[in-house]
Amino acid sequence: MASYFCPCPRGMEAALAEELTEITQLPGSTLKVHNQVPGGVHCSGALEDAYRVNLHSRIASRVLMRMAAGGYKNENDIYDLTLAQPWEEWFGVDHTIRVDVTAVKSPLKSLEFTTLKIKDAICDRYRDMYGSRPSVNTREPDMRIVGFLDAHQYIVYLDTSGEALFKRGWRDETGDAPLRENLAAGLLRVSGWKPGTPLFDPMCGSGTILCEAAQMVQGIPPGARRRFAFEKFHDFQPAVWADMKNAIKPNPLPSEPTIFGSDISGDMVAMTRHNLKCAGIMFDIPLKQIEAQEVKAPTEQPGILLTNPPYGERIGVRGDSSLPEDELATSFYSAFGTTLKQRFAGWTAFLFTADLGLPKLLRLKEARKTPFFNGALECRLFRFDMVAGYNRREEAKPKAQ
Protein backbone atom coordinates (compact mmCIF):
# COMPACT_ATOMS: atom_id res chain seq x y z
CA MET A 1 0.00 0.00 0.00
CA ALA A 2 1.27 3.45 -0.91
CA SER A 3 0.62 6.75 0.82
CA TYR A 4 -0.78 9.52 -1.37
CA PHE A 5 -1.33 13.22 -0.99
CA CYS A 6 -3.90 14.91 -3.21
CA PRO A 7 -3.46 18.69 -3.27
CA CYS A 8 -6.44 20.86 -4.20
CA PRO A 9 -7.43 24.54 -4.30
CA ARG A 10 -7.34 26.01 -0.79
CA GLY A 11 -10.79 25.80 0.79
CA MET A 12 -11.80 22.71 -1.22
CA GLU A 13 -10.33 20.15 1.20
CA ALA A 14 -13.67 18.96 2.61
CA ALA A 15 -15.20 18.72 -0.87
CA LEU A 16 -12.19 16.68 -2.07
CA ALA A 17 -12.36 14.35 0.95
CA GLU A 18 -16.05 13.76 0.19
CA GLU A 19 -15.26 13.04 -3.46
CA LEU A 20 -12.39 10.66 -2.58
CA THR A 21 -14.73 8.82 -0.20
CA GLU A 22 -17.08 8.27 -3.16
CA ILE A 23 -14.12 6.93 -5.21
CA THR A 24 -13.45 4.35 -2.44
CA GLN A 25 -16.83 2.81 -3.37
CA LEU A 26 -15.81 2.06 -6.97
CA PRO A 27 -15.30 -1.62 -7.89
CA GLY A 28 -11.82 -2.89 -7.02
CA SER A 29 -10.88 0.17 -4.94
CA THR A 30 -8.68 -0.30 -1.87
CA LEU A 31 -8.41 3.46 -1.34
CA LYS A 32 -8.61 4.76 2.22
CA VAL A 33 -9.15 8.47 2.94
CA HIS A 34 -7.23 9.90 5.88
CA ASN A 35 -6.84 13.43 7.21
CA GLN A 36 -7.47 16.77 5.55
CA VAL A 37 -4.74 19.40 5.86
CA PRO A 38 -4.65 22.94 4.45
CA GLY A 39 -4.26 22.47 0.70
CA GLY A 40 -5.13 18.81 0.32
CA VAL A 41 -6.11 15.37 1.59
CA HIS A 42 -3.97 12.38 2.62
CA CYS A 43 -5.06 8.93 1.49
CA SER A 44 -3.55 5.48 0.86
CA GLY A 45 -4.08 2.49 -1.39
CA ALA A 46 -2.63 0.30 -4.10
CA LEU A 47 -0.95 1.77 -7.18
CA GLU A 48 -4.18 1.04 -9.08
CA ASP A 49 -5.93 3.45 -6.72
CA ALA A 50 -3.67 6.22 -8.05
CA TYR A 51 -4.93 5.34 -11.54
CA ARG A 52 -8.49 5.50 -10.22
CA VAL A 53 -8.15 8.88 -8.47
CA ASN A 54 -6.42 10.42 -11.49
CA LEU A 55 -9.24 9.19 -13.71
CA HIS A 56 -12.18 10.16 -11.50
CA SER A 57 -11.25 13.08 -9.22
CA ARG A 58 -12.64 16.38 -10.44
CA ILE A 59 -11.27 18.42 -7.53
CA ALA A 60 -7.71 17.14 -6.88
CA SER A 61 -4.87 19.07 -8.51
CA ARG A 62 -2.50 16.09 -8.54
CA VAL A 63 -2.02 12.63 -7.00
CA LEU A 64 1.38 12.55 -5.29
CA MET A 65 2.84 9.22 -4.13
CA ARG A 66 5.00 9.49 -1.03
CA MET A 67 8.50 8.06 -1.51
CA ALA A 68 9.97 8.95 1.89
CA ALA A 69 9.70 11.24 4.89
CA GLY A 70 12.19 12.20 7.58
CA GLY A 71 13.50 14.94 9.79
CA TYR A 72 16.12 17.36 8.52
CA LYS A 73 18.43 20.07 9.80
CA ASN A 74 20.04 21.18 6.55
CA GLU A 75 20.13 20.57 2.79
CA ASN A 76 22.54 17.63 3.19
CA ASP A 77 19.89 15.70 5.15
CA ILE A 78 17.46 16.30 2.29
CA TYR A 79 20.07 15.15 -0.25
CA ASP A 80 20.79 11.94 1.72
CA LEU A 81 17.13 10.95 2.10
CA THR A 82 16.46 11.62 -1.60
CA LEU A 83 19.58 9.69 -2.68
CA ALA A 84 18.46 6.64 -0.67
CA GLN A 85 15.18 6.21 -2.58
CA PRO A 86 14.87 3.53 -5.32
CA TRP A 87 13.95 5.93 -8.13
CA GLU A 88 15.18 3.41 -10.70
CA GLU A 89 12.30 1.07 -9.76
CA TRP A 90 9.88 3.70 -11.07
CA PHE A 91 11.51 5.35 -14.08
CA GLY A 92 14.54 5.01 -16.31
CA VAL A 93 17.62 7.12 -16.91
CA ASP A 94 16.15 8.09 -20.30
CA HIS A 95 13.17 9.81 -18.69
CA THR A 96 13.28 13.58 -18.15
CA ILE A 97 12.62 15.00 -14.69
CA ARG A 98 11.52 18.18 -12.98
CA VAL A 99 11.76 18.99 -9.25
CA ASP A 100 9.43 21.36 -7.39
CA VAL A 101 9.61 22.29 -3.70
CA THR A 102 7.05 23.92 -1.44
CA ALA A 103 7.71 24.91 2.16
CA VAL A 104 5.80 26.05 5.22
CA LYS A 105 7.89 27.53 8.06
CA SER A 106 11.07 25.84 6.83
CA PRO A 107 14.26 27.30 8.35
CA LEU A 108 16.19 26.76 5.10
CA LYS A 109 17.34 29.95 3.43
CA SER A 110 16.88 29.05 -0.25
CA LEU A 111 14.23 26.85 -1.84
CA GLU A 112 16.11 27.10 -5.13
CA PHE A 113 19.20 25.55 -3.53
CA THR A 114 17.08 22.85 -1.88
CA THR A 115 15.47 22.06 -5.25
CA LEU A 116 18.93 21.73 -6.76
CA LYS A 117 20.05 19.33 -3.98
CA ILE A 118 17.03 17.07 -4.61
CA LYS A 119 17.73 17.04 -8.33
CA ASP A 120 21.43 16.31 -7.68
CA ALA A 121 20.58 13.40 -5.38
CA ILE A 122 18.36 11.74 -8.00
CA CYS A 123 20.88 12.30 -10.79
CA ASP A 124 23.78 11.09 -8.62
CA ARG A 125 21.94 7.85 -7.83
CA TYR A 126 21.45 7.11 -11.53
CA ARG A 127 25.02 8.11 -12.35
CA ASP A 128 26.35 5.78 -9.63
CA MET A 129 24.21 2.90 -10.91
CA TYR A 130 24.26 3.37 -14.67
CA GLY A 131 27.01 5.85 -15.47
CA SER A 132 24.52 8.38 -16.83
CA ARG A 133 21.75 10.56 -15.42
CA PRO A 134 18.24 11.74 -16.35
CA SER A 135 17.97 15.08 -18.12
CA VAL A 136 15.99 17.97 -16.68
CA ASN A 137 12.98 19.27 -18.61
CA THR A 138 11.05 21.98 -16.79
CA ARG A 139 8.39 22.38 -19.48
CA GLU A 140 7.20 18.85 -20.30
CA PRO A 141 8.98 16.40 -18.01
CA ASP A 142 8.23 12.68 -17.98
CA MET A 143 8.49 12.61 -14.19
CA ARG A 144 7.85 15.29 -11.59
CA ILE A 145 9.37 15.00 -8.12
CA VAL A 146 7.82 17.16 -5.42
CA GLY A 147 9.48 18.04 -2.12
CA PHE A 148 7.54 19.40 0.83
CA LEU A 149 9.18 20.98 3.88
CA ASP A 150 7.68 22.09 7.14
CA ALA A 151 9.63 23.30 10.16
CA HIS A 152 11.03 19.84 10.95
CA GLN A 153 10.08 17.27 8.31
CA TYR A 154 10.93 16.66 4.66
CA ILE A 155 8.60 14.58 2.47
CA VAL A 156 9.49 13.65 -1.09
CA TYR A 157 6.79 12.57 -3.55
CA LEU A 158 6.66 11.14 -7.05
CA ASP A 159 3.84 12.74 -9.03
CA THR A 160 1.57 10.11 -10.64
CA SER A 161 -0.41 12.72 -12.60
CA GLY A 162 2.05 14.57 -14.82
CA GLU A 163 0.28 17.70 -15.99
CA ALA A 164 -1.99 19.19 -13.31
CA LEU A 165 -5.36 17.43 -13.17
CA PHE A 166 -7.33 20.59 -13.95
CA LYS A 167 -5.96 20.19 -17.48
CA ARG A 168 -8.66 17.78 -18.64
CA GLY A 169 -7.38 17.48 -22.19
CA TRP A 170 -10.35 19.15 -23.92
CA ARG A 171 -9.68 22.88 -23.53
CA ASP A 172 -7.90 24.66 -26.34
CA GLU A 173 -9.75 27.97 -26.11
CA THR A 174 -9.94 30.17 -23.02
CA GLY A 175 -10.96 33.68 -22.16
CA ASP A 176 -9.01 36.02 -19.92
CA ALA A 177 -8.10 34.41 -16.57
CA PRO A 178 -10.36 31.36 -16.97
CA LEU A 179 -11.57 29.53 -13.89
CA ARG A 180 -9.59 26.32 -13.43
CA GLU A 181 -11.61 23.20 -14.12
CA ASN A 182 -11.04 21.58 -10.71
CA LEU A 183 -12.06 24.79 -8.94
CA ALA A 184 -15.24 24.95 -11.07
CA ALA A 185 -16.00 21.32 -10.19
CA GLY A 186 -15.44 22.05 -6.50
CA LEU A 187 -17.78 25.06 -6.64
CA LEU A 188 -20.46 22.87 -8.22
CA ARG A 189 -20.11 20.35 -5.39
CA VAL A 190 -20.07 23.01 -2.65
CA SER A 191 -23.18 24.63 -4.17
CA GLY A 192 -25.04 21.34 -3.76
CA TRP A 193 -25.83 21.09 -7.47
CA LYS A 194 -26.63 17.61 -8.75
CA PRO A 195 -27.30 16.45 -12.33
CA GLY A 196 -30.98 16.97 -13.10
CA THR A 197 -31.20 20.23 -11.14
CA PRO A 198 -31.46 23.32 -13.38
CA LEU A 199 -28.11 25.12 -13.59
CA PHE A 200 -27.54 28.56 -15.09
CA ASP A 201 -24.32 30.54 -15.58
CA PRO A 202 -25.23 34.05 -16.85
CA MET A 203 -21.58 35.13 -17.22
CA CYS A 204 -20.20 31.87 -18.58
CA GLY A 205 -17.00 33.17 -20.19
CA SER A 206 -15.30 30.22 -21.90
CA GLY A 207 -17.78 27.82 -20.29
CA THR A 208 -15.71 26.06 -17.61
CA ILE A 209 -18.59 25.67 -15.13
CA LEU A 210 -20.93 24.48 -17.90
CA CYS A 211 -18.40 21.96 -19.27
CA GLU A 212 -17.72 20.48 -15.83
CA ALA A 213 -21.43 20.17 -15.07
CA ALA A 214 -22.20 18.69 -18.49
CA GLN A 215 -19.49 16.05 -18.11
CA MET A 216 -21.02 15.08 -14.76
CA VAL A 217 -24.45 14.77 -16.39
CA GLN A 218 -23.06 12.63 -19.20
CA GLY A 219 -20.90 10.50 -16.88
CA ILE A 220 -17.57 11.44 -18.49
CA PRO A 221 -14.73 11.12 -15.94
CA PRO A 222 -12.46 14.17 -15.91
CA GLY A 223 -9.37 12.11 -16.78
CA ALA A 224 -10.93 10.16 -19.67
CA ARG A 225 -9.34 12.28 -22.41
CA ARG A 226 -5.76 12.76 -21.25
CA ARG A 227 -2.54 10.96 -20.39
CA PHE A 228 -0.80 10.58 -17.03
CA ALA A 229 2.75 10.22 -15.69
CA PHE A 230 1.97 6.79 -14.21
CA GLU A 231 1.63 5.45 -17.77
CA LYS A 232 5.44 5.83 -18.01
CA PHE A 233 6.21 3.98 -14.74
CA HIS A 234 8.20 0.77 -15.14
CA ASP A 235 5.45 -1.36 -13.58
CA PHE A 236 2.53 0.36 -15.32
CA GLN A 237 -0.20 -2.19 -16.07
CA PRO A 238 -1.83 -1.21 -19.37
CA ALA A 239 -4.45 -3.98 -19.16
CA VAL A 240 -5.60 -2.84 -15.69
CA TRP A 241 -5.77 0.76 -16.92
CA ALA A 242 -7.69 -0.23 -20.06
CA ASP A 243 -10.18 -2.27 -17.99
CA MET A 244 -10.66 0.70 -15.64
CA LYS A 245 -11.50 3.01 -18.54
CA ASN A 246 -13.64 0.40 -20.30
CA ALA A 247 -15.70 0.00 -17.11
CA ILE A 248 -16.97 3.59 -17.47
CA LYS A 249 -20.66 3.56 -18.30
CA PRO A 250 -21.97 6.83 -19.75
CA ASN A 251 -25.25 8.14 -18.38
CA PRO A 252 -28.38 8.40 -20.56
CA LEU A 253 -28.52 11.78 -22.28
CA PRO A 254 -31.13 14.15 -20.83
CA SER A 255 -34.26 14.61 -22.94
CA GLU A 256 -34.82 18.21 -21.80
CA PRO A 257 -32.14 20.89 -21.22
CA THR A 258 -31.20 21.47 -17.58
CA ILE A 259 -27.92 23.37 -18.07
CA PHE A 260 -27.97 26.90 -19.50
CA GLY A 261 -25.44 29.63 -20.14
CA SER A 262 -25.14 33.18 -21.43
CA ASP A 263 -22.55 35.90 -21.79
CA ILE A 264 -22.43 39.49 -23.01
CA SER A 265 -19.74 38.51 -25.52
CA GLY A 266 -20.64 36.63 -28.67
CA ASP A 267 -17.03 35.47 -28.90
CA MET A 268 -17.31 33.89 -25.44
CA VAL A 269 -20.57 32.16 -26.34
CA ALA A 270 -18.88 30.73 -29.45
CA MET A 271 -15.89 29.67 -27.36
CA THR A 272 -18.17 27.94 -24.84
CA ARG A 273 -19.93 26.10 -27.66
CA HIS A 274 -16.55 24.98 -29.03
CA ASN A 275 -15.30 23.87 -25.60
CA LEU A 276 -18.47 21.85 -24.94
CA LYS A 277 -17.93 20.04 -28.22
CA CYS A 278 -14.26 19.35 -27.38
CA ALA A 279 -15.36 18.05 -23.96
CA GLY A 280 -17.49 15.42 -25.69
CA ILE A 281 -20.86 16.84 -24.70
CA MET A 282 -23.58 15.27 -26.84
CA PHE A 283 -26.74 16.95 -25.53
CA ASP A 284 -28.19 20.41 -25.95
CA ILE A 285 -27.02 23.23 -23.68
CA PRO A 286 -28.87 26.43 -24.69
CA LEU A 287 -26.51 29.43 -24.87
CA LYS A 288 -27.42 33.10 -25.42
CA GLN A 289 -25.54 36.30 -26.04
CA ILE A 290 -27.14 38.70 -23.57
CA GLU A 291 -26.12 41.09 -20.81
CA ALA A 292 -26.30 39.46 -17.37
CA GLN A 293 -28.66 42.12 -16.01
CA GLU A 294 -31.14 41.31 -18.82
CA VAL A 295 -31.39 37.53 -18.26
CA LYS A 296 -34.48 35.63 -17.14
CA ALA A 297 -34.76 32.30 -15.34
CA PRO A 298 -34.34 29.63 -18.05
CA THR A 299 -36.79 27.17 -16.44
CA GLU A 300 -39.99 27.40 -14.43
CA GLN A 301 -38.49 24.98 -11.92
CA PRO A 302 -36.10 26.88 -9.60
CA GLY A 303 -32.50 25.76 -9.68
CA ILE A 304 -28.95 26.94 -9.03
CA LEU A 305 -27.35 30.01 -10.58
CA LEU A 306 -23.56 29.69 -10.31
CA THR A 307 -21.18 32.18 -11.89
CA ASN A 308 -17.72 33.71 -11.66
CA PRO A 309 -18.35 37.37 -12.57
CA PRO A 310 -15.70 38.50 -15.05
CA TYR A 311 -13.32 41.36 -14.58
CA GLY A 312 -12.23 43.82 -17.22
CA GLU A 313 -13.78 45.35 -20.28
CA ARG A 314 -16.62 42.87 -20.83
CA ILE A 315 -18.72 44.48 -18.10
CA GLY A 316 -16.42 47.32 -17.13
CA VAL A 317 -15.67 45.85 -13.71
CA ARG A 318 -12.20 46.38 -12.34
CA GLY A 319 -10.70 43.34 -10.65
CA ASP A 320 -8.25 45.31 -8.50
CA SER A 321 -9.89 45.91 -5.11
CA SER A 322 -7.38 48.68 -4.35
CA LEU A 323 -9.01 50.84 -7.03
CA PRO A 324 -12.14 52.84 -6.25
CA GLU A 325 -15.40 51.23 -7.35
CA ASP A 326 -16.19 52.76 -10.67
CA GLU A 327 -19.64 53.74 -11.83
CA LEU A 328 -19.83 50.91 -14.37
CA ALA A 329 -19.26 48.28 -11.69
CA THR A 330 -21.74 49.88 -9.31
CA SER A 331 -24.49 50.26 -11.92
CA PHE A 332 -23.91 46.77 -13.37
CA TYR A 333 -24.11 44.96 -10.03
CA SER A 334 -27.04 47.08 -8.85
CA ALA A 335 -28.97 46.11 -12.01
CA PHE A 336 -27.93 42.46 -11.72
CA GLY A 337 -29.07 42.36 -8.08
CA THR A 338 -32.47 43.69 -9.16
CA THR A 339 -32.65 41.02 -11.90
CA LEU A 340 -31.97 38.28 -9.33
CA LYS A 341 -34.67 39.66 -7.01
CA GLN A 342 -37.31 40.12 -9.69
CA ARG A 343 -36.72 37.12 -11.99
CA PHE A 344 -35.12 34.34 -9.94
CA ALA A 345 -37.57 33.79 -7.07
CA GLY A 346 -36.94 30.38 -5.51
CA TRP A 347 -33.47 30.04 -7.02
CA THR A 348 -30.22 29.81 -5.08
CA ALA A 349 -27.58 32.11 -6.55
CA PHE A 350 -23.85 31.53 -6.00
CA LEU A 351 -21.30 34.13 -7.05
CA PHE A 352 -17.59 33.32 -6.85
CA THR A 353 -15.47 36.46 -6.70
CA ALA A 354 -12.42 38.15 -5.24
CA ASP A 355 -14.54 41.27 -4.60
CA LEU A 356 -15.47 40.86 -0.94
CA GLY A 357 -17.84 43.84 -1.17
CA LEU A 358 -20.04 42.17 -3.79
CA PRO A 359 -23.21 41.75 -1.61
CA LYS A 360 -23.21 45.49 -0.93
CA LEU A 361 -22.99 46.23 -4.68
CA LEU A 362 -25.84 43.79 -5.36
CA ARG A 363 -27.86 45.20 -2.44
CA LEU A 364 -28.42 41.64 -1.25
CA LYS A 365 -27.66 39.94 2.06
CA GLU A 366 -25.72 36.73 1.58
CA ALA A 367 -27.02 33.55 3.24
CA ARG A 368 -23.48 32.22 3.41
CA LYS A 369 -19.96 33.16 2.34
CA THR A 370 -17.28 30.50 1.98
CA PRO A 371 -13.59 31.42 1.58
CA PHE A 372 -11.59 29.78 -1.21
CA PHE A 373 -8.38 30.57 -3.01
CA ASN A 374 -8.09 30.88 -6.78
CA GLY A 375 -4.33 30.34 -6.90
CA ALA A 376 -2.94 32.93 -4.48
CA LEU A 377 -6.04 35.15 -4.79
CA GLU A 378 -8.41 35.05 -1.82
CA CYS A 379 -12.01 34.71 -2.98
CA ARG A 380 -15.48 34.10 -1.58
CA LEU A 381 -18.35 31.97 -2.77
CA PHE A 382 -21.39 34.06 -1.83
CA ARG A 383 -24.75 32.29 -1.55
CA PHE A 384 -27.97 34.25 -1.97
CA ASP A 385 -31.34 32.57 -1.35
CA MET A 386 -33.76 34.28 -3.70
CA VAL A 387 -37.00 33.89 -1.78
CA ALA A 388 -40.32 34.64 -3.46
CA GLY A 389 -40.85 37.61 -1.15
CA TYR A 390 -38.18 39.62 -2.99
CA ASN A 391 -40.40 39.61 -6.04
CA ARG A 392 -43.45 40.93 -4.22
CA ARG A 393 -41.46 43.69 -2.51
CA GLU A 394 -40.04 44.88 -5.83
CA GLU A 395 -43.48 44.84 -7.51
CA ALA A 396 -45.00 46.80 -4.63
CA LYS A 397 -42.63 49.71 -5.26
CA PRO A 398 -44.05 52.53 -7.40
CA LYS A 399 -42.89 52.26 -10.99
CA ALA A 400 -40.77 55.10 -12.36
CA GLN A 401 -42.72 57.18 -14.87
PDB file of C-alpha atoms in Angstrom, residues 119 133 150 169 266 268 339:
ATOM      1  CA  LYS A 119      17.731  17.036  -8.329  1.00  0.00           C
ATOM      2  CA  ARG A 133      21.747  10.563 -15.424  1.00  0.00           C
ATOM      3  CA  ASP A 150       7.681  22.088   7.136  1.00  0.00           C
ATOM      4  CA  GLY A 169      -7.384  17.480 -22.186  1.00  0.00           C
ATOM      5  CA  GLY A 266     -20.640  36.629 -28.668  1.00  0.00           C
ATOM      6  CA  MET A 268     -17.315  33.893 -25.440  1.00  0.00           C
ATOM      7  CA  THR A 339     -32.646  41.016 -11.897  1.00  0.00           C
TER       8      THR A 339
END
